[in-house]
Amino acid sequence: MTSCPRVACLLCAMAVVAFGQTVHPVGNIFDPQATPAASIYRLSMLVLAVCAAIFLVVAGLLTFTIVRFRRKGDDRREPAQVYGSNRIEIAWTVLPILIVIVLTMATARVVIAIQNKSAPANSLQVKVIGHQWWWEIRYPDSGVVTANELHVPVSTAAKPALAFLKLESADVAHSFWVPQLSGKTDLIPNRTNQMWIDPRQEGTFLGNCAEYCGMQHANMLLRVIVQSPADFDNWTAAQKADAPSDSRLEAARATFLSLSCTSCHTVSGTSATGTFGPDLSHLMSRTTLGSGVIPNTPENLRAWVKDPQAIKPGNLMPNMQLNSRELDEVVTYLSSLK
Ligand code: CUA
């Protein structure tokens, strides 16, 4: 686990502002909605309380000394010079050591409780693969493949639901961070890291890549969509279906499949089987495009296909230089992928 240094975060935010794009807020760490985030929140409150107490003692003593021993009138005598006190030396050595031991043990307890959690037999397994600059999401048990929006069922006292995530990277180091659900966990090339979440509330939780990974790091956004078990099952069933083969889309499909889109993207049930870019089989079921950069609307989809570099400069999808007929047909076809 690593954390983005504050200066780097500020620079990222400034870079996004410089590119003229919206800064997307991530969730609030003070409103945890899953066990790992709640444990981290409680620990941080303990650390904050201990630090606040130390601050009050030190600032209080300092203020008292300044006021009590300030120069009075025209008294110019030098105060008594005290050289060393064993009692004070022992006190300010032992007390900080005790405080550090308490904080270390409290932290170790939380880290161990989160890291050593083993997956119950019925837990949801998900593989998340970081790419520059998007998230590939695979559900090995159902075979569902999606991108940038992780769907999981809500966890209730009556029906606890844990999602175990195996984190990998296809290129450089990334970090999975959805503040309301868990701490950061890195995605490292040639290594599998693990984390788990048990969201207690339905809804959409925003996250972000938290490890600098190149030009569009700040636009490597992430959504966790927490659903009721029934809604999650419906979503899974819909994602497993092949792309529709509506005969009215014949021309549009033929155009899409004739272009080199297919060497990077998969559309299930067709000859498009590329894996370099996001799986498009159910593109219209996602709320955003470009890993959270723009809402998934017909106008934005058209603008993205026309020139992805204008929207997310440096991203690995080139401008395909489509003519307007090709553009219309590709957008028509993609719009049918519900
Ligand atoms: Cu991926 Cu930063």
XYZ file of C-alpha atoms and ligand atoms in Angstrom:
340
model
C 0.000 0.000 0.000
C 1.267 3.447 -0.810
C -0.190 6.881 -0.591
C -0.073 9.697 -3.091
C 2.018 12.462 -1.521
C -0.043 15.597 -0.994
C 2.192 17.659 -3.298
C 1.770 15.149 -6.131
C -2.018 15.204 -5.666
C -2.013 18.991 -5.860
C 0.086 18.850 -9.030
C -2.302 16.267 -10.546
C -5.268 18.519 -9.775
C -3.475 21.510 -11.312
C -2.641 19.468 -14.420
C -6.312 18.514 -14.837
C -7.378 22.134 -14.457
C -4.723 23.088 -17.034
C -6.239 20.641 -19.538
C -9.583 22.373 -19.021
C -11.345 19.291 -17.679
C -13.482 18.782 -14.637
C -11.825 17.662 -11.423
C -13.904 14.724 -10.242
C -14.305 14.544 -6.487
C -13.672 11.170 -4.937
C -15.714 9.896 -2.007
C -15.362 11.235 1.520
C -13.080 9.200 3.812
C -15.090 10.519 6.789
C -18.192 8.667 5.569
C -17.026 5.030 5.338
C -19.504 2.540 3.869
C -17.595 -0.772 4.116
C -15.712 -2.609 6.873
C -12.124 -1.870 5.684
C -12.858 1.864 5.262
C -14.640 1.976 8.638
C -11.659 0.321 10.416
C -9.265 2.792 8.789
C -11.569 5.675 9.729
C -11.703 4.584 13.407
C -7.906 4.204 13.499
C -7.393 7.639 11.957
C -9.741 9.164 14.558
C -7.655 7.542 17.341
C -4.433 8.912 15.822
C -6.044 12.317 15.405
C -7.231 12.313 19.044
C -3.762 11.337 20.365
C -2.094 14.007 18.201
C -4.668 16.609 19.307
C -3.977 15.774 22.976
C -0.196 16.114 22.402
C -0.765 19.431 20.613
C -2.917 20.771 23.457
C -0.342 19.775 26.119
C 2.627 21.226 24.195
C 0.829 24.409 23.077
C -0.674 24.833 26.580
C 2.709 24.518 28.318
C 4.299 26.864 25.791
C 1.583 29.484 26.222
C 1.740 29.165 30.014
C 5.536 29.609 29.950
C 5.407 32.619 27.639
C 2.808 34.354 29.789
C 4.075 33.309 33.233
C 7.770 33.992 32.612
C 7.636 37.014 30.329
C 9.822 40.001 31.226
C 8.104 42.148 33.791
C 8.726 45.890 34.056
C 12.396 46.828 33.714
C 13.688 43.643 35.360
C 16.845 42.927 33.315
C 18.231 40.111 35.468
C 19.103 36.839 33.743
C 16.721 34.024 34.883
C 18.058 30.975 36.758
C 20.000 28.727 34.311
C 19.010 25.072 34.772
C 21.260 22.395 33.226
C 19.466 19.068 32.856
C 16.922 17.215 34.960
C 16.864 13.434 35.040
C 13.172 13.366 35.865
C 12.211 15.535 32.891
C 14.566 13.627 30.556
C 12.999 10.309 31.555
C 9.447 11.673 31.245
C 9.905 13.050 27.731
C 11.670 9.898 26.564
C 9.327 7.302 28.062
C 5.995 9.023 27.294
C 6.579 9.374 23.514
C 7.802 5.744 23.383
C 4.584 4.581 25.044
C 2.494 6.684 22.645
C 4.356 5.242 19.625
C 3.887 1.680 20.928
C 0.130 2.221 21.377
C -0.246 3.720 17.885
C 1.897 0.962 16.310
C -0.149 -1.788 17.933
C -3.474 -0.177 17.012
C -2.283 0.223 13.392
C -0.933 -3.338 13.198
C -4.276 -4.665 14.467
C -6.205 -2.881 11.698
C -3.689 -3.823 8.962
C -3.706 -7.492 10.000
C -7.515 -7.633 10.302
C -7.914 -6.233 6.771
C -5.069 -8.136 5.083
C -5.621 -11.551 6.655
C -9.316 -11.759 5.852
C -9.918 -15.014 4.008
C -12.539 -15.312 1.298
C -15.710 -17.138 2.429
C -16.814 -19.814 -0.059
C -19.745 -17.738 -1.376
C -17.817 -14.483 -1.829
C -17.699 -12.732 -5.182
C -14.327 -13.034 -6.948
C -13.277 -10.190 -9.213
C -10.081 -9.588 -11.136
C -9.208 -5.934 -11.686
C -6.439 -5.158 -14.190
C -5.012 -1.645 -14.367
C -4.222 -0.225 -17.806
C -3.035 3.202 -18.938
C -5.634 4.666 -18.261
C -8.626 2.496 -17.543
C -9.727 -0.450 -15.425
C -10.425 -3.910 -16.835
C -12.869 -5.808 -14.616
C -13.359 -9.578 -14.911
C -15.680 -11.881 -12.990
C -14.089 -15.333 -13.427
C -17.111 -17.258 -12.105
C -19.680 -15.741 -14.476
C -17.288 -14.904 -17.323
C -18.487 -11.278 -17.364
C -15.945 -8.709 -18.575
C -16.492 -4.991 -18.195
C -14.514 -1.802 -17.646
C -14.260 1.127 -15.245
C -17.498 0.349 -13.364
C -17.269 -2.416 -10.789
C -20.678 -3.857 -9.904
C -21.019 -5.644 -6.554
C -23.969 -6.680 -4.376
C -24.719 -4.787 -1.164
C -23.702 -6.456 2.104
C -26.313 -6.570 4.867
C -26.297 -8.096 8.359
C -28.807 -10.700 7.156
C -26.884 -11.449 3.969
C -23.197 -10.458 4.213
C -21.621 -10.149 0.755
C -17.885 -9.822 0.371
C -16.223 -9.009 -2.923
C -12.599 -10.154 -3.130
C -10.542 -8.272 -5.680
C -7.382 -9.647 -7.269
C -5.432 -6.663 -8.548
C -2.996 -6.867 -11.471
C -1.449 -4.467 -13.944
C -1.003 -4.701 -17.702
C 1.674 -1.998 -17.845
C 2.842 0.261 -14.981
C 1.941 0.589 -11.289
C -1.582 1.858 -10.540
C -3.503 2.007 -7.278
C -7.140 1.118 -6.621
C -8.755 3.618 -4.295
C -12.421 4.085 -3.496
C -12.155 6.073 -0.241
C -15.584 5.178 1.164
C -14.950 1.448 0.724
C -11.285 0.715 1.477
C -7.725 1.963 1.634
C -5.469 2.094 -1.403
C -4.011 -1.090 -2.857
C -1.436 -0.981 -5.635
C -1.704 -2.849 -8.934
C 1.865 -3.921 -9.735
C 3.084 -5.523 -12.999
C 3.877 -9.253 -12.616
C 2.292 -9.429 -9.183
C -1.181 -10.107 -7.809
C -2.359 -8.016 -4.868
C -5.614 -8.564 -3.050
C -8.226 -6.505 -1.305
C -11.860 -6.890 -0.296
C -14.925 -4.751 0.194
C -18.345 -5.321 1.744
C -20.345 -2.171 0.884
C -23.226 -1.540 3.278
C -25.134 0.892 1.153
C -26.474 0.746 -2.393
C -25.343 3.465 -4.762
C -22.338 4.631 -6.753
C -19.022 5.157 -5.005
C -16.370 7.189 -6.762
C -12.705 6.336 -6.793
C -9.538 7.173 -8.638
C -6.194 5.688 -9.527
C -3.972 6.714 -6.611
C -0.510 5.967 -7.997
C 0.967 8.254 -10.628
C 0.886 6.237 -13.845
C 1.454 8.698 -16.669
C -0.193 11.529 -18.527
C -3.847 10.638 -17.838
C -3.399 9.324 -14.280
C -5.805 11.970 -12.952
C -8.447 10.801 -15.441
C -8.221 7.124 -14.504
C -11.486 7.248 -12.621
C -13.341 4.398 -11.102
C -16.928 3.714 -10.063
C -18.149 1.009 -7.736
C -21.856 0.395 -8.279
C -23.406 -1.329 -5.281
C -26.699 -3.038 -6.043
C -29.325 -5.163 -4.293
C -28.594 -8.884 -4.808
C -31.508 -9.125 -7.295
C -30.290 -6.127 -9.322
C -26.754 -7.487 -9.303
C -27.977 -10.868 -10.603
C -29.966 -9.122 -13.346
C -26.948 -7.049 -14.318
C -24.768 -10.190 -14.449
C -27.325 -12.028 -16.621
C -27.543 -9.074 -19.033
C -23.727 -8.817 -19.253
C -23.433 -12.513 -20.114
C -25.657 -12.160 -23.184
C -24.007 -11.843 -26.589
C -24.311 -8.623 -28.563
C -27.732 -8.332 -30.268
C -27.778 -9.349 -33.949
C -30.589 -7.041 -35.068
C -30.820 -7.229 -38.900
C -31.482 -3.451 -39.093
C -27.929 -2.948 -37.811
C -26.350 -5.150 -40.491
C -24.620 -2.280 -42.327
C -23.463 -0.591 -39.126
C -22.107 -3.855 -37.737
C -20.312 -4.666 -40.994
C -18.627 -1.244 -40.958
C -17.540 -1.607 -37.326
C -16.172 -5.111 -37.932
C -14.324 -3.981 -41.076
C -12.366 -1.325 -39.180
C -9.325 -1.898 -36.995
C -11.453 -1.202 -33.878
C -11.640 -5.001 -33.632
C -7.931 -5.464 -33.035
C -8.206 -3.677 -29.656
C -11.834 -4.227 -28.604
C -14.043 -7.247 -27.989
C -17.737 -7.444 -28.784
C -18.949 -10.852 -27.634
C -20.494 -13.019 -30.329
C -18.662 -11.188 -33.154
C -15.250 -11.334 -34.818
C -14.097 -8.404 -32.620
C -11.843 -10.087 -30.063
C -9.143 -7.517 -29.266
C -8.141 -7.188 -25.627
C -5.874 -4.128 -25.648
C -8.792 -1.746 -25.012
C -12.006 -2.071 -22.982
C -14.544 -4.794 -23.842
C -17.427 -3.054 -25.644
C -19.999 -5.886 -25.536
C -22.339 -3.919 -23.252
C -20.946 -0.408 -23.635
C -24.355 1.238 -23.267
C -24.811 -0.247 -19.783
C -22.003 2.007 -18.511
C -22.593 5.520 -17.263
C -19.354 7.070 -18.486
C -16.816 6.921 -21.326
C -13.027 7.164 -21.251
C -12.781 5.760 -17.688
C -15.124 8.286 -16.123
C -14.014 11.332 -18.107
C -17.360 12.108 -19.803
C -20.955 10.895 -19.319
C -22.008 8.173 -21.756
C -24.397 10.187 -23.939
C -24.922 9.788 -27.724
C -23.185 13.142 -28.406
C -20.206 12.266 -26.186
C -19.911 8.801 -27.728
C -19.757 10.344 -31.184
C -17.195 12.932 -30.065
C -15.080 10.221 -28.418
C -15.054 7.921 -31.481
C -14.348 10.895 -33.743
C -11.302 12.053 -31.785
C -10.539 10.488 -28.403
C -7.343 12.558 -28.180
C -9.360 15.785 -28.037
C -11.157 14.504 -24.913
C -8.394 12.585 -23.134
C -5.046 13.705 -24.597
C -2.395 10.979 -24.646
C -4.811 8.074 -24.213
C -3.912 4.980 -26.202
C -6.904 5.061 -28.567
C -5.841 6.844 -31.761
C -7.973 9.129 -33.881
C -9.189 6.613 -36.489
C -9.817 9.362 -39.082
C -13.258 7.928 -39.881
C -15.290 9.606 -42.591
C -18.739 10.797 -41.545
C -20.539 7.707 -42.915
C -18.182 5.401 -40.995
C -18.526 7.540 -37.895
C -22.342 7.425 -38.081
C -22.340 3.658 -38.546
C -19.822 2.931 -35.789
C -21.784 5.122 -33.352
C -25.071 3.481 -34.427
C -23.589 0.058 -33.850
C -21.981 0.921 -30.486
C -25.276 2.500 -29.359
C -26.966 -0.869 -29.844
C -24.634 -2.621 -27.376
C -26.936 -2.483 -24.350
Cu -3.298 4.504 -13.040
Cu -2.552 6.449 -11.887
